[in-house]
Short mmCIF file of C-alpha atoms and ligand atoms in Angstrom, two decimals:
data_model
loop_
_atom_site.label_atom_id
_atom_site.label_comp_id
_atom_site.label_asym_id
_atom_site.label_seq_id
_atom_site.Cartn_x
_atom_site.Cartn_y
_atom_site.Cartn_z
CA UNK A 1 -9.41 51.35 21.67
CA UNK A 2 -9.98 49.32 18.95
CA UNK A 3 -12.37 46.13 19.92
CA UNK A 4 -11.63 43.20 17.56
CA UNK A 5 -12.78 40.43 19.48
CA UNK A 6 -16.45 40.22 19.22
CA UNK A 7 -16.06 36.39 18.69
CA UNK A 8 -15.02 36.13 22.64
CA UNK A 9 -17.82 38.97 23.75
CA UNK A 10 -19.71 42.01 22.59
CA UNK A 11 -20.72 45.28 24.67
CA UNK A 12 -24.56 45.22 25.22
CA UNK A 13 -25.96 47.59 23.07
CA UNK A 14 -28.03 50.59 24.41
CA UNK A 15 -31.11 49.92 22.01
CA UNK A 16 -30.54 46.36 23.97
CA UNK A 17 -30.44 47.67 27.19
CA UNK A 18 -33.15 49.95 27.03
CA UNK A 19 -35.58 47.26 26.09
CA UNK A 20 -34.88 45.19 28.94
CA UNK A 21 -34.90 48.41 31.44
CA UNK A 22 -38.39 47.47 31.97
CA UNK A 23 -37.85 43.82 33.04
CA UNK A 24 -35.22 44.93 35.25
CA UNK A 25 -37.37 47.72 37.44
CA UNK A 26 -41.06 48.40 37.24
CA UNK A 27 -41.63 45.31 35.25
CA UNK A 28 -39.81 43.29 37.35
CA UNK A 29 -42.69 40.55 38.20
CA UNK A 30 -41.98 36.63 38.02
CA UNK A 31 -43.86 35.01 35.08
CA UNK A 32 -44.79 32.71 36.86
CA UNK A 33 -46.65 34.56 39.45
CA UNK A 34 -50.73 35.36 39.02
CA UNK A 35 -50.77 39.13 39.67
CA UNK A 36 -50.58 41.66 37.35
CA UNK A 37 -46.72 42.17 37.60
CA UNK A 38 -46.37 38.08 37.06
CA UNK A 39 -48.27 38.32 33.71
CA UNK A 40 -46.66 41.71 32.60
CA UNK A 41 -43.32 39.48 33.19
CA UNK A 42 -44.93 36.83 31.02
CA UNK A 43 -46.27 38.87 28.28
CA UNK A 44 -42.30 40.54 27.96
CA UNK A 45 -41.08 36.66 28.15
CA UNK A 46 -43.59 35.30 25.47
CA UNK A 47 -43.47 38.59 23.15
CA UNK A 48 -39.71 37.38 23.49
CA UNK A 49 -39.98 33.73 22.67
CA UNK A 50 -42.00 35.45 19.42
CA UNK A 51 -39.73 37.22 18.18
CA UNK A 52 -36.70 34.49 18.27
CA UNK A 53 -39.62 32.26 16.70
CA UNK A 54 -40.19 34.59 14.07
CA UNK A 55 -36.45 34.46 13.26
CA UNK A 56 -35.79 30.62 13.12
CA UNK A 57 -38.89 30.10 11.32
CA UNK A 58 -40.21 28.15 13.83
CA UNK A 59 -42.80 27.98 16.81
CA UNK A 60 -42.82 29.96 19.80
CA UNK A 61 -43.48 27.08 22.03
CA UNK A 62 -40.09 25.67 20.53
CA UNK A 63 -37.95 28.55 21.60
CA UNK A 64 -36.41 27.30 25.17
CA UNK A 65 -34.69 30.10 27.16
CA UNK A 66 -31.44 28.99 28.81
CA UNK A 67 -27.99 30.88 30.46
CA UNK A 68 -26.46 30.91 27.09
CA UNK A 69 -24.36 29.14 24.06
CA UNK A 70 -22.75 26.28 26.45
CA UNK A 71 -26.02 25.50 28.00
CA UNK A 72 -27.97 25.29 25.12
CA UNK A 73 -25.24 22.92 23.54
CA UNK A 74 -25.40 20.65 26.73
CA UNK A 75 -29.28 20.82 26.52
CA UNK A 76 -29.03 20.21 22.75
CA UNK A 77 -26.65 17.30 22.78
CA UNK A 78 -27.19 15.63 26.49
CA UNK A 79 -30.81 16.20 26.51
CA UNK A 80 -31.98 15.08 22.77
CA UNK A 81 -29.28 12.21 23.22
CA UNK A 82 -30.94 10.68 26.49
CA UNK A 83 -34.23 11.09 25.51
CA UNK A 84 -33.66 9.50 22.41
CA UNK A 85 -35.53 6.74 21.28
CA UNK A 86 -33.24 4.81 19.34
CA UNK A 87 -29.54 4.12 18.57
CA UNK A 88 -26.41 5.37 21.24
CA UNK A 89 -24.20 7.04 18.08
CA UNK A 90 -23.34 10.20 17.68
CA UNK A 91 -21.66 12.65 14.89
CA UNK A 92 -19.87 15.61 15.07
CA UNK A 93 -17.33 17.69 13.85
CA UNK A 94 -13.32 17.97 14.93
CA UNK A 95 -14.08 21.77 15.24
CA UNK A 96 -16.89 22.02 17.51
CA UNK A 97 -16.69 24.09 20.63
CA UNK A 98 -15.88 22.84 23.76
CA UNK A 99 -19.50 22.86 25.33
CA UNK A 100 -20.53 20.36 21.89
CA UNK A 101 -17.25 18.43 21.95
CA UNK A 102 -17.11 18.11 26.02
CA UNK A 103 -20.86 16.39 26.14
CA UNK A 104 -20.18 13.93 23.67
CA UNK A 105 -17.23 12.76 25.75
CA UNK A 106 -18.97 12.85 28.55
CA UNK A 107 -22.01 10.83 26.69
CA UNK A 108 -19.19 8.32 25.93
CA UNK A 109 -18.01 8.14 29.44
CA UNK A 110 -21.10 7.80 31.51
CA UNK A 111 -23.73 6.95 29.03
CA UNK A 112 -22.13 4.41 26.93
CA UNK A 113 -22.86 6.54 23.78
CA UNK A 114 -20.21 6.05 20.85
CA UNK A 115 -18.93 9.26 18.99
CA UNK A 116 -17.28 9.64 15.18
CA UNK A 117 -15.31 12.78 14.53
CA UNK A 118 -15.62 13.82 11.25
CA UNK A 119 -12.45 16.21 10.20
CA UNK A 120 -12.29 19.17 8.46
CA UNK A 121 -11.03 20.13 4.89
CA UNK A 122 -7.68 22.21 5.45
CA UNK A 123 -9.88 25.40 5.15
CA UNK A 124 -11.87 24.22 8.03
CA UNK A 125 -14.69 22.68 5.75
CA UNK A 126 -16.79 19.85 6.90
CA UNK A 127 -16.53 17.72 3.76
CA UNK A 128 -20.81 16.21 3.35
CA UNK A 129 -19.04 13.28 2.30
CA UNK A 130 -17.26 12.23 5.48
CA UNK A 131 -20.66 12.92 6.97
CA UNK A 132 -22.59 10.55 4.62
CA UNK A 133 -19.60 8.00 5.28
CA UNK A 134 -20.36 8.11 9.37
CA UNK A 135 -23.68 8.31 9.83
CA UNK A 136 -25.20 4.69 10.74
CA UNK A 137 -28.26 3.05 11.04
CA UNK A 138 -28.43 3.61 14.65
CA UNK A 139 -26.92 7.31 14.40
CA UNK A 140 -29.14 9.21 17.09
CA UNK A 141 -27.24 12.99 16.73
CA UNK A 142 -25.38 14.73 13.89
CA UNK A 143 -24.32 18.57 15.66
CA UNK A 144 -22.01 20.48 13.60
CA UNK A 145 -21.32 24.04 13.83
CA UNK A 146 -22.20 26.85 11.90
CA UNK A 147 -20.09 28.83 11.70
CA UNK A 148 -16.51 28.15 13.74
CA UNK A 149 -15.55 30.54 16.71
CA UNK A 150 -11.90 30.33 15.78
CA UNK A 151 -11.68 30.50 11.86
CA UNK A 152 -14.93 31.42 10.94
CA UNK A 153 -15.38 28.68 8.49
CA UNK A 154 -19.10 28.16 7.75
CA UNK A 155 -20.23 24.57 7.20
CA UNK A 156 -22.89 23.12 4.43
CA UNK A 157 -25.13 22.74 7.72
CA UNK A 158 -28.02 21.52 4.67
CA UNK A 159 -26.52 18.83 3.33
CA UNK A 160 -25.69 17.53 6.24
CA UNK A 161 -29.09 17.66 7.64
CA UNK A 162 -30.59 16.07 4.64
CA UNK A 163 -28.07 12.98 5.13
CA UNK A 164 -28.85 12.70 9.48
CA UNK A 165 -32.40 12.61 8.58
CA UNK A 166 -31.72 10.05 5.98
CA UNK A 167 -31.07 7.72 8.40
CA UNK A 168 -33.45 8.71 10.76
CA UNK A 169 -31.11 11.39 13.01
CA UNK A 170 -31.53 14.52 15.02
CA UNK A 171 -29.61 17.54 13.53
CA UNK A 172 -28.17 19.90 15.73
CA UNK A 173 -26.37 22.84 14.76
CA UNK A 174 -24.12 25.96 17.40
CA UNK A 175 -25.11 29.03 15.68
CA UNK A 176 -23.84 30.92 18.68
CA UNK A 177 -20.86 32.67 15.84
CA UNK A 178 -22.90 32.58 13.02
CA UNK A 179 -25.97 34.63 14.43
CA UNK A 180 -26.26 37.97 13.64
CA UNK A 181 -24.52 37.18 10.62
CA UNK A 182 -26.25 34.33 8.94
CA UNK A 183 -29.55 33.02 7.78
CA UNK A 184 -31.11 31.43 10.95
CA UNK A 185 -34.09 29.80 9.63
CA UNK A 186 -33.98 26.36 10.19
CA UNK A 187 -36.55 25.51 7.78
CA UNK A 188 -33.99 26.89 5.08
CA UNK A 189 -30.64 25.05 6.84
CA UNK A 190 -32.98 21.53 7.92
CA UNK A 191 -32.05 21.36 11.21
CA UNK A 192 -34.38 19.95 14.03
CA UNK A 193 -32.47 21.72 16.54
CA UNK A 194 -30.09 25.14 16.98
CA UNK A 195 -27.91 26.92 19.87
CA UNK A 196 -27.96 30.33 19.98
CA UNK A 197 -25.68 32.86 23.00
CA UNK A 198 -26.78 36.84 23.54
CA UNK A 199 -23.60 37.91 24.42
CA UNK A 200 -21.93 37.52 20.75
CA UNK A 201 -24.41 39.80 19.13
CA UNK A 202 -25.04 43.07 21.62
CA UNK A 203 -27.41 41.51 24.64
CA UNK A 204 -25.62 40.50 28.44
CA UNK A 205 -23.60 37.55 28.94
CA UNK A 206 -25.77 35.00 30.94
CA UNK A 207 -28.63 34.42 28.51
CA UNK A 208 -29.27 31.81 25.63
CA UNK A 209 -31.89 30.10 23.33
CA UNK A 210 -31.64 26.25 22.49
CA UNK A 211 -34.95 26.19 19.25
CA UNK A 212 -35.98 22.70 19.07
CA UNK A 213 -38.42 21.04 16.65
CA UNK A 214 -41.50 20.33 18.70
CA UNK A 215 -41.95 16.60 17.55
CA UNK A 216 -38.53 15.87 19.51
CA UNK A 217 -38.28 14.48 22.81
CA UNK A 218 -35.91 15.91 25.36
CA UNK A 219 -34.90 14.78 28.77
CA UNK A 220 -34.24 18.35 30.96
CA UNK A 221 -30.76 19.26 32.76
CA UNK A 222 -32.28 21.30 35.12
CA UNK A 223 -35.22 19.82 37.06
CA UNK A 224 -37.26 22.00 39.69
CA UNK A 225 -40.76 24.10 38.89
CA UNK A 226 -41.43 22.66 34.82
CA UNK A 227 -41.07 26.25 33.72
CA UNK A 228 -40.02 26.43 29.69
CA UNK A 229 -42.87 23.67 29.43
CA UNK A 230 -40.97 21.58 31.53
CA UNK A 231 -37.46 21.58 29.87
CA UNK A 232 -35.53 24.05 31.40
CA UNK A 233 -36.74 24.49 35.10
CA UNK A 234 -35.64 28.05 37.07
CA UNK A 235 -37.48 31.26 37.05
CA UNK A 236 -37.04 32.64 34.01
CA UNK A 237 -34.05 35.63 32.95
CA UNK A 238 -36.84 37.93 31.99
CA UNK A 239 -34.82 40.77 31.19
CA UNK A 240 -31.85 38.19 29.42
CA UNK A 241 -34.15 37.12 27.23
CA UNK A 242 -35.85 40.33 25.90
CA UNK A 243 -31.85 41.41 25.71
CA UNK A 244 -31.26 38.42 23.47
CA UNK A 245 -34.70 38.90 21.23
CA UNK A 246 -33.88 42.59 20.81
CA UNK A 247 -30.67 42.00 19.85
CA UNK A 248 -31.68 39.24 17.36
CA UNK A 249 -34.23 41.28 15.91
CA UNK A 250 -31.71 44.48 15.27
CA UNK A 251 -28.90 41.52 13.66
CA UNK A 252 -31.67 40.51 11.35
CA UNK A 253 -32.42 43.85 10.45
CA UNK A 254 -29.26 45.14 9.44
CA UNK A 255 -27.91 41.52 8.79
CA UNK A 256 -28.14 41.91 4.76
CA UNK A 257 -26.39 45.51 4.26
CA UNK A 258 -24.34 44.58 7.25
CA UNK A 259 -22.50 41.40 5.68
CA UNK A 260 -22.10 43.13 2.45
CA UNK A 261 -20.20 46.01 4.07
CA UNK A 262 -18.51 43.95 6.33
CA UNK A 263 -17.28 41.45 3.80
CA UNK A 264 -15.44 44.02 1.72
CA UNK A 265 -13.84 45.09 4.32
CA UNK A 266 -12.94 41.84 6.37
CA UNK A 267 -11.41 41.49 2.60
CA UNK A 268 -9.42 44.09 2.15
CA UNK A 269 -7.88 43.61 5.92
CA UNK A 270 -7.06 40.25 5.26
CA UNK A 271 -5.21 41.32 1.75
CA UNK A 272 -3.82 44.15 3.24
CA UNK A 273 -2.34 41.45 6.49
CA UNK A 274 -1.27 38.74 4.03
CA UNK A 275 0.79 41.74 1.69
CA UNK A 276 2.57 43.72 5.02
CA UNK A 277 2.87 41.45 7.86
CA UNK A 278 5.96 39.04 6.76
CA UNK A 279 5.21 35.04 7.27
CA UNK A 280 1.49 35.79 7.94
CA UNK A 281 -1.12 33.06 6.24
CA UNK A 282 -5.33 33.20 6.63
CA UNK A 283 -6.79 30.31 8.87
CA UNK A 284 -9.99 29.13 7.18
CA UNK A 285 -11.58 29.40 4.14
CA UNK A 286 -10.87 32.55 1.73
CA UNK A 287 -14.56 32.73 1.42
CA UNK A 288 -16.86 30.38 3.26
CA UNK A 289 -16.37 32.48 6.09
CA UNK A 290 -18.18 35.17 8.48
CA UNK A 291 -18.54 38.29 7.63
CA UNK A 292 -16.64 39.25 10.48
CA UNK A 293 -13.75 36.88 11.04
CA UNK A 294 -9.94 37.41 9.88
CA UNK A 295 -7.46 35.18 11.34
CA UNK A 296 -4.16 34.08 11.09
CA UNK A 297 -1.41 32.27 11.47
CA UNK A 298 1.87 34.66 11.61
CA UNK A 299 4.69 32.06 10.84
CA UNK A 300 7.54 31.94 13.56
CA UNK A 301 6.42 34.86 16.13
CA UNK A 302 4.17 34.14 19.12
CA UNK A 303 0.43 35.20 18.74
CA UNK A 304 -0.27 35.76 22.53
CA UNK A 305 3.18 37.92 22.66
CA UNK A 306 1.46 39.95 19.53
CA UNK A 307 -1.88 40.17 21.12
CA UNK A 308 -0.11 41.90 23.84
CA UNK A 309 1.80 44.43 21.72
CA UNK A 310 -1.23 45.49 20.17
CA UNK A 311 -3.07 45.51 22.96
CA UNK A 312 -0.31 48.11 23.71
CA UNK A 313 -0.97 50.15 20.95
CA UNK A 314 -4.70 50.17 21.80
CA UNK A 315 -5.65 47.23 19.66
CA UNK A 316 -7.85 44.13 21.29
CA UNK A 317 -8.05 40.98 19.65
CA UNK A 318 -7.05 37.88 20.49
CA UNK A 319 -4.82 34.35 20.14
CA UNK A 320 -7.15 31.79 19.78
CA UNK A 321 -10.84 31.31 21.42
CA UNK A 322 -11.45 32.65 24.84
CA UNK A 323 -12.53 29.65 26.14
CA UNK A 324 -8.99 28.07 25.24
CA UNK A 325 -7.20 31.10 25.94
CA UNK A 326 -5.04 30.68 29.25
CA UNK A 327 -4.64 26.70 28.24
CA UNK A 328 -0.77 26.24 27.01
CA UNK A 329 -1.84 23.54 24.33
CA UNK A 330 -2.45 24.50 20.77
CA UNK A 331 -5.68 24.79 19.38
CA UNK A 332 -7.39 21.95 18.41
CA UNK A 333 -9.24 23.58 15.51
CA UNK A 334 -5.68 24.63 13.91
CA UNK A 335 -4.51 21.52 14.94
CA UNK A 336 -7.62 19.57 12.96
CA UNK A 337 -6.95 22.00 9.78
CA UNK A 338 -3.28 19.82 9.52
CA UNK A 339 -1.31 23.01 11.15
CA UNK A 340 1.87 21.63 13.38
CA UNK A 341 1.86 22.60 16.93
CA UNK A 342 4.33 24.60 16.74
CA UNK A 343 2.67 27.04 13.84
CA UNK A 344 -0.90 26.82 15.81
CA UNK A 345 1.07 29.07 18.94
CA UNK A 346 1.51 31.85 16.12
CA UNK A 347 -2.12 32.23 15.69
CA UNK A 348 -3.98 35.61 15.57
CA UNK A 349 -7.47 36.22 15.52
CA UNK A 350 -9.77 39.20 14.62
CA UNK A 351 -13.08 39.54 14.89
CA UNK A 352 -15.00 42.50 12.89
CA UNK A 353 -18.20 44.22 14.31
CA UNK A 354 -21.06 46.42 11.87
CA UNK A 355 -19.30 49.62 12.97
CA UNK A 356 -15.50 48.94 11.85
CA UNK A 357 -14.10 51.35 9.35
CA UNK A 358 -12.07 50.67 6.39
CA UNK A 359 -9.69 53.20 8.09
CA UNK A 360 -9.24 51.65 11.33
CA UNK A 361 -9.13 48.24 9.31
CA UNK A 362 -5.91 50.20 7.86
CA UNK A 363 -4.72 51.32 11.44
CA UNK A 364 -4.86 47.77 12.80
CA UNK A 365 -2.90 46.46 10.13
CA UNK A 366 -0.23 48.99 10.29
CA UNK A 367 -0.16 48.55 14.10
CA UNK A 368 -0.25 44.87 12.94
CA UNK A 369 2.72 44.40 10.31
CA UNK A 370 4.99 47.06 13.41
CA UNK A 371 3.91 44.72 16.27
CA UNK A 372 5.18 41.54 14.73
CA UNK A 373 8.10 43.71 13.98
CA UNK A 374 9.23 44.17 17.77
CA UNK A 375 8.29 40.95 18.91
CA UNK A 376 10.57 39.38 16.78
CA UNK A 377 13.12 42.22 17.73
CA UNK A 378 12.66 40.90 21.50
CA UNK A 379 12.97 37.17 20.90
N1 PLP B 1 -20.43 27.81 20.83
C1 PLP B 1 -19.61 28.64 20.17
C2 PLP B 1 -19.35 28.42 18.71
C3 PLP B 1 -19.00 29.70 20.84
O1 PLP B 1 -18.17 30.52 20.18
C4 PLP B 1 -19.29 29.89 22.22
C5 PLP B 1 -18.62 30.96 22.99
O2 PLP B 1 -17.50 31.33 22.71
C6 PLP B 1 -20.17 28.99 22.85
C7 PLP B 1 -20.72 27.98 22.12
C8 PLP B 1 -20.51 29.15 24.30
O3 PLP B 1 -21.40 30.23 24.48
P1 PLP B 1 -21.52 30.95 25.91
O4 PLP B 1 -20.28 31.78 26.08
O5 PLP B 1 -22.76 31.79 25.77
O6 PLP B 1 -21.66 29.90 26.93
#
């Protein structure tokens, strides 16, 4: 099999999993307890929080552990929102995931909170411009994504900062896509706050890290014992969370060579695609993009029926995100890049990993150009 959908999941990785062995048996104390096993659990959970720290650039008492990307977008978004001092407006993107685009509704349902869109260029490009034209005096929030789940399309997440803070704004950014891949300190991209999921990048599904600036005030989800300094209550995922720091720590390592490999050959796929497969067009931007992320749109034949022929000829990838995968309607990132409904169905998405070859890249778009081929055969 070939795995091309690292942008839905990941396998943990066994220099992952061996780390958290520990936390899982002998280790396998509460942190919160006062025996020895309690602060072996603790000293695992802080040398943790340490390590993501050391990553973001920020402080280890800012790292707050949490059950992964959708949780730390909720925190992120409902929590800095309510506990916000001032103004009831928020900002974001027409491309954000679900768990940021879902709690801004529901901040505009229930909490009276009023939210501007902001639309993407037609290569998925927040324009800073349309940013600078929304923001408002009383703008509490600005969250746009990283790097897009879908597309790939990586956003000016700086300039977009500088402007929220201009008028006195949090800035939140999803880097659940982008890490592994991209620079994560927030000192370098401005932002006061960013979301970050282990199971995109080689830990377990199930674990998560929300860093916020210190100086911001946050009103908890989850109430119960105060642990994560009173933000996140619920004995602590131990294990999840050395999982997520290893993991981090082995992206950042190999992050640098990694992209540079990656990118030539995410390249030469997509060139290969756009020259064999008839009617097929790149989603996105040509080059502010992951690393890892080639999709498509394939012109008149069904993406989910070609996801399924491949998946035939031992190929995974997939139509769209996973979260919106099952749902009949079109995507609403395609659909917010101008495509019609109808060409949004026909979309195909692949997502790289560090240990694709140029020759499978080959394979898949072989397999590829033939699948299309006997779709259309069938229709
Ligand atoms: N944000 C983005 C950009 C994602 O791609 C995902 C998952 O697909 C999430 C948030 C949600 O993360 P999780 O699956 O850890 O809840």
């Amino acid at each position: 099999m070939i795995y091309l959908d690292s942008a839905a999941t990941t396998a943990v990785r066994r220099d992952v999993l061996e780390a958290m062995w520990p936390a899982l048996t002998g280790q396998f104390g509460n942190p919160s307890s006062t025996h020895d096993l309690g602060a072996a659990a603790a000293k695992m959970l802080a040398d943790a929080r340490d390590t993501i720290a050391a990553i973001v650039g920020g402080r280890a008492s800012e790292v707050i552990f949490t059950s992964g990307g959708t949780e730390s977008d909720n925190l992120a978004i409902k929590g800095i929102a309510l506990a916000a001092p001032r103004g009831r407006h928020i900002v974001a993107s027409a491309i954000e995931h679900p768990a940021v685009a879902e709690a801004c509704d529901y901040l505009e349902r229930f909490h009276g909170f009023e939210i501007s869109v902001v639309d993407v260029d037609g290569d998925g490009i927040v324009r800073v411009e349309d940013v600078a034209a929304a923001v408002r005096a009383d703008t509490t929030l600005v969250s746009i994504m990283y790097a897009n789940n879908e597309i790939g399309s990586v956003q000016p997440i700086a300039p977009i900062a500088a402007i929220a803070h201009a008028v006195g704004a949090v800035m939140h950014t999803d880097a659940v896509q982008a890490a592994g891949w991209l620079d994560l300190d927030v000192r370098t991209l401005g932002v006061d706050a960013l979301s970050i999921s282990g199971h995109k990048l080689g830990a377990p599904k199930g674990v998560g890290a929300l860093w916020l600036r210190g100086s911001i005030p946050i009103e908890p989800l989850i109430h119960g014992g105060g642990q994560e300094r009173g933000r996140r209550s619920g004995t602590e995922n131990v294990a999840g969370a050395v999982g997520l720091a290893t993991a981090l720590a082995i992206g950042e390592r190999i992050r640098v060579d990694a992209t540079a490999n990656t990118t030539a050959l995410r390249d030469a796929f997509i060139s290969r695609v756009l020259a064999t497969v008839p009617g097929a067009r790149l989603t996105g931007s040509p080059t502010l993009r992951l690393p890892v992320s080639a999709s498509f749109t394939l012109g008149v034949t069904s993406g989910e029926a070609v996801v399924l022929e491949l998946e035939r000829r031992g190929i995974v990838c997939s139509s769209g995100s996973a979260c919106a995968a099952g749902r009949d309607e079109p995507s609403t990132v395609l659909l917010a890049l101008g495509l019609s409904p109808e060409l949004a169905q026909t979309a195909l998405r692949f997502t790289l990993d560090a240990s694709i070859t140029a020759d499978q890249l080959d394979d898949v778009s072989t397999a590829l150009r033939d699948a299309v081929a006997t779709v259309a055969s069938i229709a």
